[in-house]
mmCIF file of C-alpha atoms in Angstrom:
data_model
loop_
_atom_site.group_PDB
_atom_site.id
_atom_site.type_symbol
_atom_site.label_atom_id
_atom_site.label_comp_id
_atom_site.label_asym_id
_atom_site.label_seq_id
_atom_site.Cartn_x
_atom_site.Cartn_y
_atom_site.Cartn_z
ATOM 1 C CA UNK A 134 -6.116 3.623 -21.768
ATOM 2 C CA UNK A 135 -5.884 1.896 -18.378
ATOM 3 C CA UNK A 136 -3.755 3.874 -15.963
ATOM 4 C CA UNK A 137 -2.754 3.125 -12.393
ATOM 5 C CA UNK A 138 -0.700 5.642 -10.438
ATOM 6 C CA UNK A 139 0.643 4.760 -7.003
ATOM 7 C CA UNK A 140 1.706 7.263 -4.385
ATOM 8 C CA UNK A 141 2.423 7.442 -0.671
ATOM 9 C CA UNK A 142 5.621 5.444 -0.363
ATOM 10 C CA UNK A 143 8.586 6.629 1.614
ATOM 11 C CA UNK A 144 11.059 5.902 4.375
ATOM 12 C CA UNK A 145 9.708 4.951 7.797
ATOM 13 C CA UNK A 146 11.035 3.360 10.955
ATOM 14 C CA UNK A 147 10.014 -0.129 11.996
ATOM 15 C CA UNK A 148 6.712 0.037 13.829
ATOM 16 C CA UNK A 149 5.549 3.027 11.830
ATOM 17 C CA UNK A 150 2.723 3.413 9.332
ATOM 18 C CA UNK A 151 2.162 4.461 5.740
ATOM 19 C CA UNK A 152 -0.879 4.677 3.509
ATOM 20 C CA UNK A 153 -0.422 3.943 -0.165
ATOM 21 C CA UNK A 154 -2.854 5.184 -2.790
ATOM 22 C CA UNK A 155 -3.530 4.010 -6.328
ATOM 23 C CA UNK A 156 -5.497 6.315 -8.612
ATOM 24 C CA UNK A 157 -7.177 4.398 -11.432
ATOM 25 C CA UNK A 158 -8.627 5.438 -14.772
ATOM 26 C CA UNK A 159 -9.569 3.984 -18.138
ATOM 27 C CA UNK A 160 -11.857 1.182 -16.968
ATOM 28 C CA UNK A 161 -15.070 0.777 -14.908
ATOM 29 C CA UNK A 162 -13.261 0.813 -11.588
ATOM 30 C CA UNK A 163 -16.102 -0.147 -9.259
ATOM 31 C CA UNK A 164 -16.738 -3.442 -11.049
ATOM 32 C CA UNK A 165 -13.173 -4.738 -10.844
ATOM 33 C CA UNK A 166 -11.100 -6.506 -8.269
ATOM 34 C CA UNK A 167 -8.016 -4.495 -7.335
ATOM 35 C CA UNK A 168 -4.743 -5.913 -6.064
ATOM 36 C CA UNK A 169 -1.594 -4.766 -4.323
ATOM 37 C CA UNK A 170 1.676 -6.563 -5.032
ATOM 38 C CA UNK A 171 5.197 -5.977 -3.820
ATOM 39 C CA UNK A 172 8.614 -6.863 -5.170
ATOM 40 C CA UNK A 173 12.194 -6.764 -3.933
ATOM 41 C CA UNK A 174 15.224 -6.869 -6.257
ATOM 42 C CA UNK A 175 15.844 -10.284 -7.795
ATOM 43 C CA UNK A 176 12.605 -11.767 -6.499
ATOM 44 C CA UNK A 177 9.181 -12.437 -7.942
ATOM 45 C CA UNK A 178 6.350 -10.021 -7.473
ATOM 46 C CA UNK A 179 4.178 -11.242 -4.587
ATOM 47 C CA UNK A 180 0.491 -10.631 -4.004
ATOM 48 C CA UNK A 181 -0.096 -8.667 -0.810
ATOM 49 C CA UNK A 182 -3.784 -7.773 -0.717
ATOM 50 C CA UNK A 183 -6.965 -8.073 -2.771
ATOM 51 C CA UNK A 184 -10.289 -6.264 -2.697
ATOM 52 C CA UNK A 185 -13.108 -7.428 -4.946
ATOM 53 C CA UNK A 186 -15.353 -5.248 -7.054
ATOM 54 C CA UNK A 187 -18.448 -7.139 -5.935
ATOM 55 C CA UNK A 188 -19.051 -7.317 -2.204
ATOM 56 C CA UNK A 189 -15.770 -5.658 -1.177
ATOM 57 C CA UNK A 190 -14.296 -8.946 0.008
ATOM 58 C CA UNK A 191 -10.730 -8.557 1.245
ATOM 59 C CA UNK A 192 -7.853 -11.017 1.235
ATOM 60 C CA UNK A 193 -4.297 -10.728 2.517
ATOM 61 C CA UNK A 194 -1.009 -12.536 2.379
ATOM 62 C CA UNK A 195 -0.207 -14.234 5.676
ATOM 63 C CA UNK A 196 2.851 -12.036 6.092
ATOM 64 C CA UNK A 197 0.752 -8.854 6.325
ATOM 65 C CA UNK A 198 -2.483 -10.141 7.831
ATOM 66 C CA UNK A 199 -3.507 -8.087 10.838
ATOM 67 C CA UNK A 200 -1.175 -5.232 9.918
ATOM 68 C CA UNK A 201 -2.309 -4.096 6.455
ATOM 69 C CA UNK A 202 -5.777 -3.041 5.342
ATOM 70 C CA UNK A 203 -6.909 -2.686 1.739
ATOM 71 C CA UNK A 204 -9.830 -0.412 0.945
ATOM 72 C CA UNK A 205 -11.349 1.434 -1.983
ATOM 73 C CA UNK A 206 -13.259 4.602 -2.760
ATOM 74 C CA UNK A 207 -15.262 4.048 -5.916
ATOM 75 C CA UNK A 208 -16.228 7.719 -6.207
ATOM 76 C CA UNK A 209 -12.555 8.674 -6.271
ATOM 77 C CA UNK A 210 -11.553 5.578 -8.263
ATOM 78 C CA UNK A 211 -8.797 4.960 -5.769
ATOM 79 C CA UNK A 212 -7.616 1.889 -3.898
ATOM 80 C CA UNK A 213 -5.615 2.227 -0.687
ATOM 81 C CA UNK A 214 -3.257 0.113 1.335
ATOM 82 C CA UNK A 215 -2.962 1.126 4.973
ATOM 83 C CA UNK A 216 0.229 -0.355 6.384
ATOM 84 C CA UNK A 217 0.703 -0.427 10.148
ATOM 85 C CA UNK A 218 3.338 -1.964 12.404
ATOM 86 C CA UNK A 219 5.786 -1.959 9.531
ATOM 87 C CA UNK A 220 8.744 -4.326 9.581
ATOM 88 C CA UNK A 221 12.053 -4.227 7.752
ATOM 89 C CA UNK A 222 10.904 -7.151 5.628
ATOM 90 C CA UNK A 223 8.072 -4.999 4.274
ATOM 91 C CA UNK A 224 10.675 -3.014 2.341
ATOM 92 C CA UNK A 225 9.777 -3.339 -1.348
ATOM 93 C CA UNK A 226 8.365 -1.590 -4.360
ATOM 94 C CA UNK A 227 4.593 -1.747 -4.103
ATOM 95 C CA UNK A 228 2.475 -2.052 -7.245
ATOM 96 C CA UNK A 229 -1.206 -1.591 -7.904
ATOM 97 C CA UNK A 230 -2.751 -4.096 -10.319
ATOM 98 C CA UNK A 231 -5.970 -4.836 -12.175
ATOM 99 C CA UNK A 232 -6.900 -7.524 -14.688
ATOM 100 C CA UNK A 233 -9.008 -5.904 -17.381
ATOM 101 C CA UNK A 234 -10.160 -7.874 -20.441
ATOM 102 C CA UNK A 235 -7.773 -10.647 -19.402
ATOM 103 C CA UNK A 236 -4.693 -8.427 -19.368
ATOM 104 C CA UNK A 237 -2.630 -7.369 -16.353
ATOM 105 C CA UNK A 238 -2.131 -3.654 -15.834
ATOM 106 C CA UNK A 239 0.389 -2.210 -13.393
ATOM 107 C CA UNK A 240 1.234 1.127 -11.929
ATOM 108 C CA UNK A 241 4.779 2.458 -11.913
ATOM 109 C CA UNK A 242 5.315 1.322 -8.332
ATOM 110 C CA UNK A 243 6.106 3.223 -5.168
ATOM 111 C CA UNK A 244 9.093 2.485 -2.950
ATOM 112 C CA UNK A 245 8.538 1.633 0.698
ATOM 113 C CA UNK A 246 11.642 1.435 2.859
ATOM 114 C CA UNK A 247 11.414 0.400 6.508
ATOM 115 C CA UNK A 248 14.475 0.963 8.661
ATOM 116 C CA UNK A 249 15.145 -1.483 11.476
#
């Protein structure tokens, strides 16, 4: 029932920007904390950004703080990740995530490649 669909990834030069989107369905979106993770081959999936369902509090990994902004549109049931000043080390597959009834749900991921 829960579905998360990411979009917006692509190839950009270092210093450029991208905005990722995650369209959500199958759960009461506005009440739930939404997360962005990223993963490179052979490594664990790392938390990048968090936005809460209550109060819209935002939290970021130190590696992206000041460059990335997470936001949400509850009417559209979409969470965004605005990525500015991109670096080569930001290259990864980016995943949208929600914990619903104690279970992790993930989108299919969207590839972000930053050329140096």
